[in-house]
Amino acid sequence: MSDQGPVRDQSSASDQGEGGVLSADEVLDIVDERDRVVGRAPRAEAYARRLRHRCAFVLVRDAADRIFVHRRTARKLVFPSRYDMFVGGVLGAGESYDEAALREAEEELGVTGLPAPTPLFRFLYETPEHAWWSGVYEVRCELPVRPQAEEVAWHAFLSEEELAVRLGEWPWVPDGYEAYRRLREWYAAHP
């Protein structure tokens, strides 16, 4: 085991709350510095003990190529009331990045029939408070969105230029901000 201490092994694949909203009791795969599963723990425990787990980040563009931006609700476990340019969230135990990217995008946008998000890259997000492997995706959504009220307090589709202005004005989730910085570098290297 790693320096993270023992991790409780759980047999349940996922524990979702009412309406598919992920709860603090949801069981997550705990992973090592190479993204290999080393155990399982409830989400609240993973956050409290800074256990490394997995997240999917999906950049959503509309037909006009604008980016879906939203403010998280105040009741979120991590980064409440902050802005984000990604939809997404934690992977449940046994769930793949691809499965989570589609599930999270459809749930947060309030749509069904979204095309499978395109995987772009992964990176390890680590701070003194948080640690998770991050799978970054993109998808085009031409469906009318009805964001989940439990997840999204406000939303809009912004052009790249509008988003660039807001980056210096609004409080952003730090992991999404870092993912977006890396995504812009990735786009520059993959024209």
mmCIF file of C-alpha atoms in Angstrom:
data_model
loop_
_atom_site.group_PDB
_atom_site.id
_atom_site.type_symbol
_atom_site.label_atom_id
_atom_site.label_comp_id
_atom_site.label_asym_id
_atom_site.label_seq_id
_atom_site.Cartn_x
_atom_site.Cartn_y
_atom_site.Cartn_z
ATOM 1 C CA MET A 1 0.000 0.000 0.000
ATOM 2 C CA SER A 2 1.065 3.585 -0.473
ATOM 3 C CA ASP A 3 1.658 6.293 2.113
ATOM 4 C CA GLN A 4 -2.085 6.959 2.040
ATOM 5 C CA GLY A 5 -2.666 4.261 4.658
ATOM 6 C CA PRO A 6 -5.087 1.364 4.502
ATOM 7 C CA VAL A 7 -8.097 1.712 2.247
ATOM 8 C CA ARG A 8 -11.379 0.026 2.983
ATOM 9 C CA ASP A 9 -12.297 -2.582 0.367
ATOM 10 C CA GLN A 10 -15.934 -2.343 -0.714
ATOM 11 C CA SER A 11 -17.821 -4.798 -2.908
ATOM 12 C CA SER A 12 -20.474 -2.360 -4.112
ATOM 13 C CA ALA A 13 -19.750 -0.837 -7.530
ATOM 14 C CA SER A 14 -21.479 2.445 -6.844
ATOM 15 C CA ASP A 15 -23.828 4.067 -4.371
ATOM 16 C CA GLN A 16 -25.761 6.845 -6.025
ATOM 17 C CA GLY A 17 -28.255 9.089 -4.333
ATOM 18 C CA GLU A 18 -31.735 9.973 -5.484
ATOM 19 C CA GLY A 19 -32.001 10.775 -9.191
ATOM 20 C CA GLY A 20 -28.514 9.456 -9.959
ATOM 21 C CA VAL A 21 -26.803 12.267 -8.055
ATOM 22 C CA LEU A 22 -23.537 10.991 -6.647
ATOM 23 C CA SER A 23 -23.473 10.982 -2.864
ATOM 24 C CA ALA A 24 -20.773 11.209 -0.215
ATOM 25 C CA ASP A 25 -21.291 7.464 0.344
ATOM 26 C CA GLU A 26 -20.558 6.529 -3.265
ATOM 27 C CA VAL A 27 -17.689 4.033 -3.409
ATOM 28 C CA LEU A 28 -14.659 5.065 -5.477
ATOM 29 C CA ASP A 29 -11.608 3.239 -6.733
ATOM 30 C CA ILE A 30 -8.505 4.501 -4.945
ATOM 31 C CA VAL A 31 -5.484 4.620 -7.258
ATOM 32 C CA ASP A 32 -1.733 5.030 -7.013
ATOM 33 C CA GLU A 33 0.561 7.567 -8.669
ATOM 34 C CA ARG A 34 0.370 5.534 -11.913
ATOM 35 C CA ASP A 35 -3.463 5.373 -11.898
ATOM 36 C CA ARG A 36 -3.576 1.700 -10.852
ATOM 37 C CA VAL A 37 -6.408 0.640 -8.515
ATOM 38 C CA VAL A 38 -5.117 -0.127 -5.003
ATOM 39 C CA GLY A 39 -8.407 -0.180 -3.053
ATOM 40 C CA ARG A 40 -11.827 1.356 -2.576
ATOM 41 C CA ALA A 41 -13.340 3.911 -0.210
ATOM 42 C CA PRO A 42 -16.492 6.041 0.123
ATOM 43 C CA ARG A 43 -16.171 9.408 -1.585
ATOM 44 C CA ALA A 44 -16.384 11.392 1.676
ATOM 45 C CA GLU A 45 -13.508 9.342 3.096
ATOM 46 C CA ALA A 46 -11.468 9.740 -0.089
ATOM 47 C CA TYR A 47 -11.834 13.543 0.191
ATOM 48 C CA ALA A 48 -11.250 13.668 3.959
ATOM 49 C CA ARG A 49 -8.100 11.521 3.798
ATOM 50 C CA ARG A 50 -6.845 12.890 0.447
ATOM 51 C CA LEU A 51 -6.962 9.450 -1.131
ATOM 52 C CA ARG A 52 -6.058 9.576 -4.810
ATOM 53 C CA HIS A 53 -9.043 8.678 -7.027
ATOM 54 C CA ARG A 54 -10.298 9.359 -10.578
ATOM 55 C CA CYS A 55 -12.326 12.147 -12.209
ATOM 56 C CA ALA A 56 -13.620 12.857 -15.700
ATOM 57 C CA PHE A 57 -13.600 16.411 -17.118
ATOM 58 C CA VAL A 58 -15.716 17.095 -20.224
ATOM 59 C CA LEU A 59 -15.475 20.345 -22.180
ATOM 60 C CA VAL A 60 -18.857 20.835 -23.860
ATOM 61 C CA ARG A 61 -19.294 22.962 -26.982
ATOM 62 C CA ASP A 62 -22.563 23.919 -28.643
ATOM 63 C CA ALA A 63 -23.278 24.160 -32.400
ATOM 64 C CA ALA A 64 -21.761 27.694 -32.418
ATOM 65 C CA ASP A 65 -18.539 26.309 -30.848
ATOM 66 C CA ARG A 66 -19.204 28.127 -27.550
ATOM 67 C CA ILE A 67 -18.150 26.478 -24.281
ATOM 68 C CA PHE A 68 -20.614 25.456 -21.570
ATOM 69 C CA VAL A 69 -19.699 27.329 -18.361
ATOM 70 C CA HIS A 70 -21.499 26.959 -15.061
ATOM 71 C CA ARG A 71 -21.396 27.880 -11.391
ATOM 72 C CA ARG A 72 -21.527 24.937 -9.014
ATOM 73 C CA THR A 73 -24.182 24.859 -6.324
ATOM 74 C CA ALA A 74 -23.341 25.797 -2.737
ATOM 75 C CA ARG A 75 -24.050 22.226 -1.584
ATOM 76 C CA LYS A 76 -21.209 20.612 -3.553
ATOM 77 C CA LEU A 77 -18.697 18.657 -1.434
ATOM 78 C CA VAL A 78 -15.702 20.178 -3.239
ATOM 79 C CA PHE A 79 -15.329 23.729 -4.582
ATOM 80 C CA PRO A 80 -18.905 24.903 -3.838
ATOM 81 C CA SER A 81 -20.215 28.030 -5.619
ATOM 82 C CA ARG A 82 -17.237 28.256 -7.974
ATOM 83 C CA TYR A 83 -17.310 28.467 -11.762
ATOM 84 C CA ASP A 84 -16.236 25.634 -14.048
ATOM 85 C CA MET A 85 -15.763 25.242 -17.795
ATOM 86 C CA PHE A 86 -16.051 21.461 -17.552
ATOM 87 C CA VAL A 87 -18.827 19.106 -16.580
ATOM 88 C CA GLY A 88 -17.826 15.865 -14.982
ATOM 89 C CA GLY A 89 -17.014 14.299 -11.686
ATOM 90 C CA VAL A 90 -15.666 11.282 -9.894
ATOM 91 C CA LEU A 91 -15.602 7.792 -11.335
ATOM 92 C CA GLY A 92 -17.520 5.218 -9.336
ATOM 93 C CA ALA A 93 -15.751 1.997 -8.352
ATOM 94 C CA GLY A 94 -15.223 -0.148 -11.435
ATOM 95 C CA GLU A 95 -16.355 2.630 -13.796
ATOM 96 C CA SER A 96 -14.163 3.569 -16.769
ATOM 97 C CA TYR A 97 -13.179 7.134 -17.620
ATOM 98 C CA ASP A 98 -15.215 6.878 -20.848
ATOM 99 C CA GLU A 99 -18.337 5.663 -19.007
ATOM 100 C CA ALA A 100 -18.052 8.391 -16.379
ATOM 101 C CA ALA A 101 -17.469 11.134 -18.969
ATOM 102 C CA LEU A 102 -20.699 10.281 -20.796
ATOM 103 C CA ARG A 103 -22.712 9.690 -17.604
ATOM 104 C CA GLU A 104 -21.569 12.905 -15.967
ATOM 105 C CA ALA A 105 -22.041 15.012 -19.109
ATOM 106 C CA GLU A 106 -25.583 13.757 -19.655
ATOM 107 C CA GLU A 107 -26.498 14.152 -15.970
ATOM 108 C CA GLU A 108 -25.101 17.654 -15.534
ATOM 109 C CA LEU A 109 -26.407 18.926 -18.860
ATOM 110 C CA GLY A 110 -29.787 17.231 -18.372
ATOM 111 C CA VAL A 111 -29.721 15.533 -21.768
ATOM 112 C CA THR A 112 -29.903 12.004 -23.164
ATOM 113 C CA GLY A 113 -28.438 10.748 -26.416
ATOM 114 C CA LEU A 114 -25.220 12.772 -26.180
ATOM 115 C CA PRO A 115 -22.442 11.403 -28.419
ATOM 116 C CA ALA A 116 -19.612 9.699 -26.575
ATOM 117 C CA PRO A 117 -17.118 12.356 -25.424
ATOM 118 C CA THR A 118 -13.727 12.203 -27.148
ATOM 119 C CA PRO A 119 -10.838 11.373 -24.789
ATOM 120 C CA LEU A 120 -7.923 13.819 -25.121
ATOM 121 C CA PHE A 121 -5.439 13.227 -22.295
ATOM 122 C CA ARG A 122 -5.029 12.417 -18.594
ATOM 123 C CA PHE A 123 -3.080 14.162 -15.873
ATOM 124 C CA LEU A 124 -2.552 13.859 -12.150
ATOM 125 C CA TYR A 125 -4.039 16.785 -10.224
ATOM 126 C CA GLU A 126 -2.395 17.098 -6.802
ATOM 127 C CA THR A 127 -2.476 19.830 -4.185
ATOM 128 C CA PRO A 128 -1.944 19.647 -0.423
ATOM 129 C CA GLU A 129 -5.731 19.137 -0.078
ATOM 130 C CA HIS A 130 -6.689 17.041 -3.128
ATOM 131 C CA ALA A 131 -5.353 14.271 -5.361
ATOM 132 C CA TRP A 132 -7.030 12.724 -8.405
ATOM 133 C CA TRP A 133 -6.262 11.404 -11.841
ATOM 134 C CA SER A 134 -8.109 13.505 -14.393
ATOM 135 C CA GLY A 135 -9.369 12.247 -17.749
ATOM 136 C CA VAL A 136 -10.003 15.230 -20.044
ATOM 137 C CA TYR A 137 -12.611 14.940 -22.823
ATOM 138 C CA GLU A 138 -14.558 17.101 -25.231
ATOM 139 C CA VAL A 139 -18.008 16.720 -26.776
ATOM 140 C CA ARG A 140 -20.369 18.719 -28.954
ATOM 141 C CA CYS A 141 -23.886 19.091 -27.574
ATOM 142 C CA GLU A 142 -26.484 20.346 -30.030
ATOM 143 C CA LEU A 143 -29.359 19.345 -27.745
ATOM 144 C CA PRO A 144 -31.206 21.845 -25.543
ATOM 145 C CA VAL A 145 -29.593 21.635 -22.097
ATOM 146 C CA ARG A 146 -31.511 21.437 -18.822
ATOM 147 C CA PRO A 147 -28.737 21.407 -16.209
ATOM 148 C CA GLN A 148 -29.245 19.493 -12.995
ATOM 149 C CA ALA A 149 -30.435 21.927 -10.319
ATOM 150 C CA GLU A 150 -28.548 19.929 -7.653
ATOM 151 C CA GLU A 151 -25.257 20.437 -9.526
ATOM 152 C CA VAL A 152 -25.567 23.703 -11.465
ATOM 153 C CA ALA A 153 -26.650 27.071 -9.991
ATOM 154 C CA TRP A 154 -26.101 29.081 -13.214
ATOM 155 C CA HIS A 155 -24.974 28.315 -16.764
ATOM 156 C CA ALA A 156 -24.282 29.831 -20.176
ATOM 157 C CA PHE A 157 -22.438 29.017 -23.380
ATOM 158 C CA LEU A 158 -19.493 31.424 -23.755
ATOM 159 C CA SER A 159 -17.190 32.053 -26.689
ATOM 160 C CA GLU A 160 -13.464 31.398 -26.171
ATOM 161 C CA GLU A 161 -12.967 35.184 -25.991
ATOM 162 C CA GLU A 162 -15.705 35.649 -23.372
ATOM 163 C CA LEU A 163 -14.265 32.795 -21.330
ATOM 164 C CA ALA A 164 -10.769 34.310 -21.511
ATOM 165 C CA VAL A 165 -12.108 37.554 -20.010
ATOM 166 C CA ARG A 166 -13.987 35.709 -17.243
ATOM 167 C CA LEU A 167 -10.915 33.650 -16.266
ATOM 168 C CA GLY A 168 -9.487 36.714 -14.542
ATOM 169 C CA GLU A 169 -12.785 37.875 -13.031
ATOM 170 C CA TRP A 170 -14.646 34.872 -11.602
ATOM 171 C CA PRO A 171 -13.649 32.367 -8.886
ATOM 172 C CA TRP A 172 -12.918 29.098 -10.732
ATOM 173 C CA VAL A 173 -12.589 25.550 -9.489
ATOM 174 C CA PRO A 174 -8.810 25.063 -9.339
ATOM 175 C CA ASP A 175 -8.813 21.593 -10.911
ATOM 176 C CA GLY A 176 -10.929 22.760 -13.853
ATOM 177 C CA TYR A 177 -8.745 25.833 -14.260
ATOM 178 C CA GLU A 178 -5.660 23.598 -14.388
ATOM 179 C CA ALA A 179 -7.367 21.176 -16.797
ATOM 180 C CA TYR A 180 -8.301 24.091 -19.074
ATOM 181 C CA ARG A 181 -4.736 25.436 -18.994
ATOM 182 C CA ARG A 182 -3.459 22.006 -20.007
ATOM 183 C CA LEU A 183 -6.183 21.664 -22.637
ATOM 184 C CA ARG A 184 -5.140 24.923 -24.311
ATOM 185 C CA GLU A 185 -1.543 23.601 -24.401
ATOM 186 C CA TRP A 186 -2.826 20.303 -25.823
ATOM 187 C CA TYR A 187 -4.781 22.141 -28.557
ATOM 188 C CA ALA A 188 -1.663 24.161 -29.451
ATOM 189 C CA ALA A 189 0.348 20.935 -29.805
ATOM 190 C CA HIS A 190 -2.446 19.148 -31.776
ATOM 191 C CA PRO A 191 -3.771 21.672 -34.346
#
